[in-house]
Tab-separated table of C-alpha atoms and ligand atoms in Angstrom:
chain	number	residue	atom	x	y	z
L	26	MET	CA	67.794	56.857	19.157
L	27	LYS	CA	67.201	55.959	22.764
L	28	GLU	CA	63.472	56.198	22.226
L	29	GLN	CA	63.773	54.157	19.072
L	30	LEU	CA	65.547	51.383	20.977
L	31	ALA	CA	63.009	51.474	23.798
L	32	GLN	CA	60.195	51.258	21.276
L	33	ILE	CA	61.734	48.316	19.462
L	34	ARG	CA	62.201	46.524	22.770
L	35	THR	CA	58.569	47.010	23.845
L	36	GLN	CA	57.169	46.074	20.442
L	37	ALA	CA	59.429	43.069	19.951
L	38	LEU	CA	58.806	41.602	23.394
L	39	ALA	CA	55.056	41.969	22.941
L	40	ALA	CA	55.223	40.370	19.500
L	41	PHE	CA	57.382	37.472	20.718
L	42	SER	CA	55.099	36.593	23.576
L	43	SER	CA	52.120	36.371	21.249
L	44	ALA	CA	53.906	34.176	18.643
L	45	GLY	CA	51.766	31.087	18.137
L	46	SER	CA	54.267	28.793	16.460
L	47	PRO	CA	58.000	28.236	16.041
L	48	ALA	CA	57.699	29.452	12.442
L	49	ALA	CA	55.999	32.687	13.485
L	50	LEU	CA	58.660	33.216	16.133
L	51	GLU	CA	61.422	32.731	13.590
L	52	GLU	CA	59.784	35.297	11.339
L	53	LEU	CA	59.756	37.775	14.215
L	54	ARG	CA	63.402	37.065	15.004
L	55	VAL	CA	64.328	37.935	11.449
L	56	LYS	CA	62.107	40.998	11.573
L	57	TYR	CA	63.930	42.434	14.602
L	58	LEU	CA	67.348	40.800	14.821
L	59	GLY	CA	68.002	39.714	11.241
L	60	LYS	CA	70.522	41.385	8.919
L	61	LYS	CA	67.832	43.733	7.651
L	62	GLY	CA	65.985	43.737	10.972
L	63	GLU	CA	64.778	46.773	12.850
L	64	LEU	CA	67.365	46.598	15.622
L	65	THR	CA	70.140	46.131	13.116
L	66	ALA	CA	68.927	49.172	11.229
L	67	VAL	CA	69.213	51.293	14.360
L	68	LEU	CA	72.660	49.911	15.137
L	69	LYS	CA	73.803	50.931	11.682
L	70	GLN	CA	73.086	54.548	12.596
L	71	MET	CA	75.567	54.407	15.519
L	72	GLY	CA	78.245	55.854	13.291
L	73	ARG	CA	76.397	59.103	13.197
L	74	LEU	CA	76.679	59.583	16.962
L	75	SER	CA	79.368	61.648	18.654
L	76	ALA	CA	82.245	59.914	20.444
L	77	GLN	CA	80.726	60.802	23.853
L	78	GLU	CA	77.260	59.442	23.072
L	79	ARG	CA	78.439	56.217	21.425
L	80	PRO	CA	79.488	54.038	24.437
L	81	ALA	CA	76.259	54.582	26.376
L	82	MET	CA	74.142	54.032	23.311
L	83	GLY	CA	76.190	50.969	22.374
L	84	GLN	CA	75.609	49.518	25.801
L	85	LEU	CA	71.897	50.206	25.598
L	86	ALA	CA	71.695	48.582	22.163
L	87	ASN	CA	73.482	45.501	23.461
L	88	GLU	CA	71.072	45.293	26.377
L	89	VAL	CA	68.122	45.447	24.020
L	90	ARG	CA	69.625	42.755	21.788
L	91	ALA	CA	70.271	40.513	24.806
L	92	ALA	CA	66.732	41.061	26.067
L	93	LEU	CA	65.270	40.136	22.671
L	94	GLU	CA	67.436	37.041	22.400
L	95	ASP	CA	66.455	35.920	25.913
L	96	ALA	CA	62.807	36.440	25.070
L	97	ILE	CA	63.123	34.430	21.867
L	98	ARG	CA	64.801	31.569	23.711
L	99	ALA	CA	62.138	31.545	26.417
L	100	THR	CA	59.266	31.715	23.928
L	101	SER	CA	60.764	28.976	21.824
L	102	GLU	CA	60.978	26.685	24.855
L	103	LYS	CA	57.432	27.541	25.809
L	104	LEU	CA	56.209	26.673	22.288
L	105	ALA	CA	58.094	23.359	22.282
L	106	GLN	CA	56.566	22.446	25.640
L	107	ALA	CA	53.098	23.336	24.411
L	108	ALA	CA	53.603	21.235	21.251
L	109	LEU	CA	54.724	18.276	23.355
L	110	GLN	CA	51.724	18.587	25.661
L	111	GLN	CA	49.464	18.775	22.636
L	112	ARG	CA	50.978	15.609	21.151
L	113	LEU	CA	50.760	13.751	24.445
L	114	LYS	CA	47.103	14.659	24.626
L	115	GLU	CA	46.311	13.759	21.007
L	116	GLU	CA	48.276	10.528	20.852
L	117	THR	CA	47.045	9.048	24.095
L	118	LEU	CA	46.674	5.287	23.817
L	119	ASP	CA	44.018	3.549	25.845
L	120	VAL	CA	45.708	0.270	26.609
L	121	THR	CA	42.592	-1.024	28.334
L	122	ILE	CA	40.549	-1.210	25.100
L	123	PRO	CA	40.293	-4.898	24.058
L	124	GLY	CA	42.434	-5.667	20.970
L	125	THR	CA	41.319	-7.189	17.679
L	126	PRO	CA	41.251	-10.946	18.261
L	127	VAL	CA	43.940	-12.876	16.353
L	128	ARG	CA	42.686	-16.095	14.852
L	129	GLN	CA	45.159	-18.825	15.673
L	130	GLY	CA	46.152	-21.340	13.069
L	131	HIS	CA	45.964	-25.082	13.576
L	132	ARG	CA	48.408	-27.864	12.875
L	133	HIS	CA	47.593	-29.767	9.724
L	134	PRO	CA	46.554	-33.413	10.322
L	135	MET	CA	49.182	-34.591	7.849
L	136	TYR	CA	51.926	-32.838	9.780
L	137	ILE	CA	50.538	-34.234	13.037
L	138	ALA	CA	50.884	-37.701	11.491
L	139	LEU	CA	54.382	-36.833	10.190
L	140	ASP	CA	55.492	-35.698	13.639
L	141	GLU	CA	54.251	-38.982	15.087
L	142	ILE	CA	56.169	-40.913	12.419
L	143	LYS	CA	59.327	-38.890	13.104
L	144	ASP	CA	58.992	-39.531	16.852
L	145	ILE	CA	58.647	-43.264	16.294
L	146	PHE	CA	61.731	-43.491	14.060
L	147	VAL	CA	63.882	-41.059	16.037
L	148	GLY	CA	63.082	-43.267	19.047
L	149	MET	CA	64.616	-46.180	17.115
L	150	GLY	CA	67.809	-44.238	16.354
L	151	PHE	CA	66.944	-42.898	12.892
L	152	THR	CA	68.004	-39.456	11.659
L	153	VAL	CA	65.583	-37.218	9.727
L	154	LEU	CA	66.938	-35.971	6.369
L	155	ASP	CA	65.699	-33.249	4.039
L	156	GLY	CA	66.470	-33.143	0.314
L	157	PRO	CA	65.746	-31.398	-2.991
L	158	GLU	CA	62.374	-31.547	-4.728
L	159	VAL	CA	64.006	-30.477	-7.997
L	160	GLU	CA	66.070	-33.582	-8.552
L	161	LEU	CA	68.407	-35.075	-11.133
L	162	ALA	CA	66.908	-37.948	-13.090
L	163	SER	CA	70.130	-39.811	-12.358
L	164	TYR	CA	69.209	-39.804	-8.653
L	165	ASN	CA	65.507	-40.395	-9.194
L	166	PHE	CA	66.058	-43.253	-11.686
L	167	ASP	CA	69.567	-44.336	-12.800
L	168	LYS	CA	71.211	-44.732	-9.423
L	169	LEU	CA	68.047	-46.509	-8.267
L	170	ASN	CA	68.487	-49.212	-10.888
L	171	ALA	CA	65.537	-48.060	-13.030
L	172	ASP	CA	66.518	-48.864	-16.612
L	173	GLU	CA	66.070	-46.558	-19.607
L	174	GLY	CA	62.677	-47.952	-20.530
L	175	HIS	CA	61.097	-47.796	-17.089
L	176	PRO	CA	57.496	-46.528	-17.498
L	177	SER	CA	57.713	-43.900	-14.722
L	178	ARG	CA	60.442	-42.147	-16.741
L	179	ASP	CA	57.847	-41.289	-19.334
L	180	TRP	CA	57.042	-37.648	-20.067
L	181	SER	CA	53.399	-38.440	-19.445
L	182	ASP	CA	54.196	-39.445	-15.855
L	183	THR	CA	56.965	-37.092	-14.774
L	184	PHE	CA	57.508	-33.314	-14.704
L	185	TYR	CA	60.807	-32.570	-16.502
L	186	PHE	CA	62.545	-29.201	-16.706
L	187	ASP	CA	64.638	-29.863	-19.806
L	188	SER	CA	64.198	-31.643	-23.116
L	189	ASP	CA	67.021	-34.058	-22.236
L	190	SER	CA	64.985	-35.423	-19.303
L	191	ARG	CA	67.845	-34.740	-16.922
L	192	VAL	CA	66.259	-32.422	-14.356
L	193	MET	CA	62.840	-33.169	-12.894
L	194	LEU	CA	60.497	-32.800	-9.966
L	195	ARG	CA	61.246	-35.929	-7.974
L	196	SER	CA	58.537	-38.552	-8.395
L	197	GLN	CA	59.471	-40.323	-5.168
L	198	THR	CA	61.574	-39.708	-2.062
L	199	SER	CA	63.770	-42.706	-2.962
L	200	PRO	CA	66.569	-40.513	-4.442
L	201	MET	CA	67.221	-39.654	-0.790
L	202	GLN	CA	68.457	-43.232	-0.380
L	203	VAL	CA	71.234	-42.462	-2.856
L	204	ARG	CA	71.976	-39.055	-1.347
L	205	ALA	CA	72.252	-40.667	2.100
L	206	MET	CA	74.516	-43.483	0.846
L	207	GLU	CA	76.761	-40.973	-0.935
L	208	THR	CA	77.169	-38.654	2.035
L	209	LEU	CA	76.670	-40.504	5.320
L	210	PRO	CA	79.044	-42.888	7.076
L	211	LEU	CA	77.875	-46.487	7.531
L	212	PRO	CA	75.812	-47.843	9.200
L	213	ILE	CA	72.867	-45.683	8.072
L	214	ARG	CA	69.439	-45.260	9.618
L	215	ILE	CA	67.443	-42.421	8.050
L	216	ILE	CA	63.979	-41.264	7.211
L	217	ALA	CA	63.408	-38.535	4.599
L	218	PRO	CA	59.955	-36.962	4.386
L	219	GLY	CA	58.999	-34.582	1.589
L	220	ARG	CA	56.924	-33.618	-1.431
L	221	VAL	CA	56.873	-35.664	-4.612
L	222	TYR	CA	55.276	-34.928	-7.999
L	223	ARG	CA	53.544	-37.032	-10.637
L	224	LYS	CA	51.338	-36.140	-13.571
L	225	ASP	CA	48.094	-37.341	-11.985
L	226	GLU	CA	44.644	-35.791	-12.232
L	227	VAL	CA	43.097	-34.674	-8.948
L	228	ASP	CA	40.464	-37.017	-7.527
L	229	ALA	CA	39.531	-38.549	-4.155
L	230	THR	CA	42.787	-40.532	-4.012
L	231	HIS	CA	45.168	-38.693	-6.395
L	232	SER	CA	47.006	-35.390	-6.528
L	233	PRO	CA	49.898	-34.223	-8.787
L	234	MET	CA	51.755	-33.296	-5.581
L	235	PHE	CA	51.756	-35.476	-2.521
L	236	HIS	CA	54.067	-36.455	0.316
L	237	GLN	CA	56.125	-39.509	1.033
L	238	VAL	CA	58.338	-40.606	3.866
L	239	GLU	CA	61.353	-42.596	2.749
L	240	GLY	CA	63.125	-44.844	5.233
L	241	MET	CA	66.376	-46.757	4.926
L	242	VAL	CA	68.648	-48.917	7.047
L	243	ILE	CA	72.065	-50.160	5.945
L	244	ASP	CA	74.115	-52.255	8.337
L	245	LYS	CA	75.732	-55.664	8.577
L	246	ASN	CA	73.446	-58.721	8.647
L	247	VAL	CA	70.257	-56.747	8.024
L	248	THR	CA	67.411	-58.997	6.864
L	249	MET	CA	63.795	-58.886	5.728
L	250	ALA	CA	62.850	-59.812	9.313
L	251	ASP	CA	64.224	-56.460	10.493
L	252	LEU	CA	62.139	-54.715	7.842
L	253	LYS	CA	58.958	-56.512	8.896
L	254	GLY	CA	59.630	-56.032	12.618
L	255	THR	CA	60.262	-52.295	12.224
L	256	LEU	CA	57.286	-51.649	9.955
L	257	ASN	CA	54.933	-53.690	12.183
L	258	LEU	CA	56.076	-51.604	15.128
L	259	LEU	CA	55.416	-48.454	13.101
L	260	ALA	CA	51.865	-49.634	12.306
L	261	GLU	CA	51.104	-50.464	15.942
L	262	GLN	CA	52.459	-47.178	17.255
L	263	LEU	CA	50.624	-45.135	14.612
L	264	PHE	CA	47.301	-46.960	14.542
L	265	GLY	CA	47.144	-48.686	17.908
L	266	LYS	CA	48.130	-51.985	19.504
L	267	GLY	CA	46.939	-55.073	17.691
L	268	THR	CA	46.864	-53.385	14.254
L	269	VAL	CA	47.079	-56.190	11.700
L	270	THR	CA	49.410	-55.846	8.719
L	271	ARG	CA	49.980	-57.893	5.570
L	272	PHE	CA	53.062	-58.075	3.334
L	273	ARG	CA	52.449	-58.797	-0.351
L	274	PRO	CA	55.136	-59.498	-2.956
L	275	HIS	CA	55.681	-56.590	-5.340
L	276	HIS	CA	58.278	-55.160	-7.709
L	277	PHE	CA	60.495	-52.073	-7.445
L	278	PRO	CA	63.686	-51.666	-9.507
L	279	PHE	CA	65.736	-50.701	-6.437
L	280	THR	CA	64.692	-53.452	-4.020
L	281	GLU	CA	64.911	-57.235	-4.259
L	282	PRO	CA	62.835	-58.843	-2.919
L	283	SER	CA	60.155	-56.159	-2.846
L	284	CYS	CA	56.828	-56.001	-1.074
L	285	GLU	CA	53.913	-53.787	-0.225
L	286	MET	CA	52.526	-53.513	3.274
L	287	ASP	CA	48.774	-53.261	3.845
L	288	VAL	CA	47.035	-52.411	7.087
L	289	GLN	CA	43.788	-54.150	7.921
L	290	CYS	CA	40.830	-51.796	7.515
L	291	HIS	CA	39.946	-50.176	10.829
L	292	LYS	CA	36.300	-49.778	9.798
L	293	CYS	CA	35.386	-53.358	8.966
L	294	GLY	CA	38.236	-55.352	10.499
L	295	GLY	CA	39.033	-56.960	7.141
L	296	GLN	CA	35.490	-57.866	6.071
L	297	GLY	CA	35.413	-55.336	3.237
L	298	CYS	CA	33.536	-52.017	3.361
L	299	PRO	CA	33.331	-48.695	1.422
L	300	THR	CA	36.331	-47.267	3.308
L	301	CYS	CA	38.647	-50.023	2.055
L	302	LYS	CA	36.709	-50.315	-1.231
L	303	GLY	CA	35.647	-53.837	-0.265
L	304	GLU	CA	39.262	-55.004	0.038
L	305	GLY	CA	39.474	-55.316	3.830
L	306	TRP	CA	43.000	-53.884	3.568
L	307	ILE	CA	44.507	-50.452	2.961
L	308	GLU	CA	47.825	-50.202	1.125
L	309	LEU	CA	50.294	-48.120	3.117
L	310	LEU	CA	53.788	-48.452	1.720
L	311	GLY	CA	56.244	-50.084	-0.633
L	312	ALA	CA	59.404	-51.664	0.723
L	313	GLY	CA	62.109	-54.231	0.175
L	314	MET	CA	65.730	-55.249	0.577
L	315	ILE	CA	68.003	-52.762	-1.188
L	316	HIS	CA	69.133	-54.162	-4.528
L	317	PRO	CA	72.858	-55.035	-4.640
L	318	ASN	CA	73.179	-52.911	-7.826
L	319	VAL	CA	71.942	-49.862	-5.920
L	320	LEU	CA	74.425	-50.418	-3.091
L	321	ARG	CA	77.236	-50.932	-5.577
L	322	MET	CA	76.396	-47.789	-7.594
L	323	SER	CA	76.706	-45.752	-4.398
L	324	GLY	CA	80.022	-47.337	-3.533
L	325	ILE	CA	78.816	-49.784	-0.880
L	326	ASP	CA	79.954	-53.426	-0.986
L	327	PRO	CA	76.856	-55.680	-0.997
L	328	GLU	CA	78.994	-58.590	0.182
L	329	VAL	CA	79.597	-56.765	3.462
L	330	TRP	CA	76.549	-54.554	3.893
L	331	SER	CA	72.854	-55.128	3.416
L	332	GLY	CA	69.841	-52.942	3.943
L	333	TRP	CA	66.170	-52.337	3.510
L	334	ALA	CA	64.091	-49.367	2.519
L	335	PHE	CA	60.488	-48.302	2.446
L	336	GLY	CA	58.454	-45.434	1.057
L	337	MET	CA	55.090	-44.570	2.527
L	338	GLY	CA	52.419	-42.162	1.354
L	339	LEU	CA	51.941	-39.528	4.009
L	340	GLU	CA	48.462	-38.350	2.961
L	341	ARG	CA	47.279	-41.934	2.941
L	342	THR	CA	48.741	-42.528	6.388
L	343	ALA	CA	47.071	-39.406	7.781
L	344	MET	CA	43.769	-40.454	6.184
L	345	ARG	CA	44.020	-43.849	7.863
L	346	ARG	CA	45.219	-42.312	11.140
L	347	PHE	CA	42.431	-39.708	11.340
L	348	LYS	CA	39.738	-41.545	9.340
L	349	ILE	CA	39.607	-38.956	6.521
L	350	ALA	CA	37.644	-40.122	3.488
L	351	ASP	CA	38.753	-37.764	0.687
L	352	LEU	CA	42.327	-36.781	-0.202
L	353	ARG	CA	41.193	-33.355	-1.413
L	354	LEU	CA	40.283	-32.352	2.159
L	355	ILE	CA	43.982	-32.635	2.998
L	356	PHE	CA	44.920	-29.951	0.462
L	357	GLU	CA	41.938	-27.589	0.694
L	358	ASN	CA	43.024	-26.197	4.081
L	359	ASP	CA	39.502	-25.327	5.191
L	360	VAL	CA	39.916	-24.360	8.852
L	361	ARG	CA	36.588	-25.991	9.721
L	362	PHE	CA	38.168	-29.258	8.597
L	363	LEU	CA	41.616	-28.654	10.073
L	364	GLU	CA	40.281	-27.703	13.505
L	365	GLN	CA	38.840	-31.175	13.990
L	366	PHE	CA	42.221	-32.750	14.670
C	28	LIG	N1	59.588	-45.254	-4.097
C	28	LIG	C1	58.550	-46.245	-4.081
C	28	LIG	C2	57.266	-45.602	-4.613
C	28	LIG	O1	57.200	-44.418	-4.725
C	28	LIG	C3	58.333	-46.801	-2.719
C	28	LIG	C4	59.492	-47.589	-2.188
C	28	LIG	C5	60.462	-46.984	-1.423
C	28	LIG	C6	59.597	-48.954	-2.453
C	28	LIG	C7	61.531	-47.711	-0.930
C	28	LIG	C8	60.630	-49.676	-1.932
C	28	LIG	C9	61.597	-49.067	-1.188
C	28	LIG	O2	56.309	-46.286	-4.894
């Protein structure tokens, strides 16, 4: 039995040290030390020994077991180390290799123009509001004094969600006037930029989705002179000192009196050229004094408060600001175009 133990020890130690992987080592452990292992088999024969022989043999067997376990532990550590070294070698990262270049985006000219507009109005004490594009017709029309028969309510002009014409894609940012009046304390000075939707075919000056910036002031003793002064300042700051503007009478259901503001064509100085389609002027926005009905519907007393509002086309403003000839360029997002601004 002594020889048997010595043999197992020599064989096992040799086998362990040549194990190439943790799995192989585990297999060897089972082979020698497992329940049906070789060492265990020898130990099971202990019962056959005489009482005198047993202690010495028991001690020897324990020594062999301890030696095998030590060897397994050592080999297992050695294998783990080797695996780590291997990984470190294989997964080396050369941080000095130049990376793949990332192409940077570019701010869109329309948003450059919008940021300029925001800066100008924030500088005059206005707050910038955001509001829903899916809007109630009551906010887009009723509370803005547009009567039942108003042409822009037509299904051929407006995107509705329901057959009752109650929910729609807003066709203007003017519902933000109502939302501001209903929620903000007086006096009010706000602008509200955002997308609006109309059933228009795409061409050089039309798109079914475009952007507007709404503006509104409500205070005591506000007059048309304040409207003109503010919008003239806007034109000068956006397009340069000495920019000439023109106010023409117009009609909107929610303002009275109403007007449109044109900016003199930068190309021809008002003579008429292809850019302004021979007009000499470029239409920029609609505006007017807020109709007393509109104030009243939002719970504001028109005997005490007055106000004005405007709505400007943002694409059109950017086109004027950056001398862009075709509206479609604004939406195509060709980087070769965008990078010019
Ligand atoms: N909402 C109008 C339009 O889309 C513009 C406007 C806004 C006119 C505010 C007057 C006052 O044409």
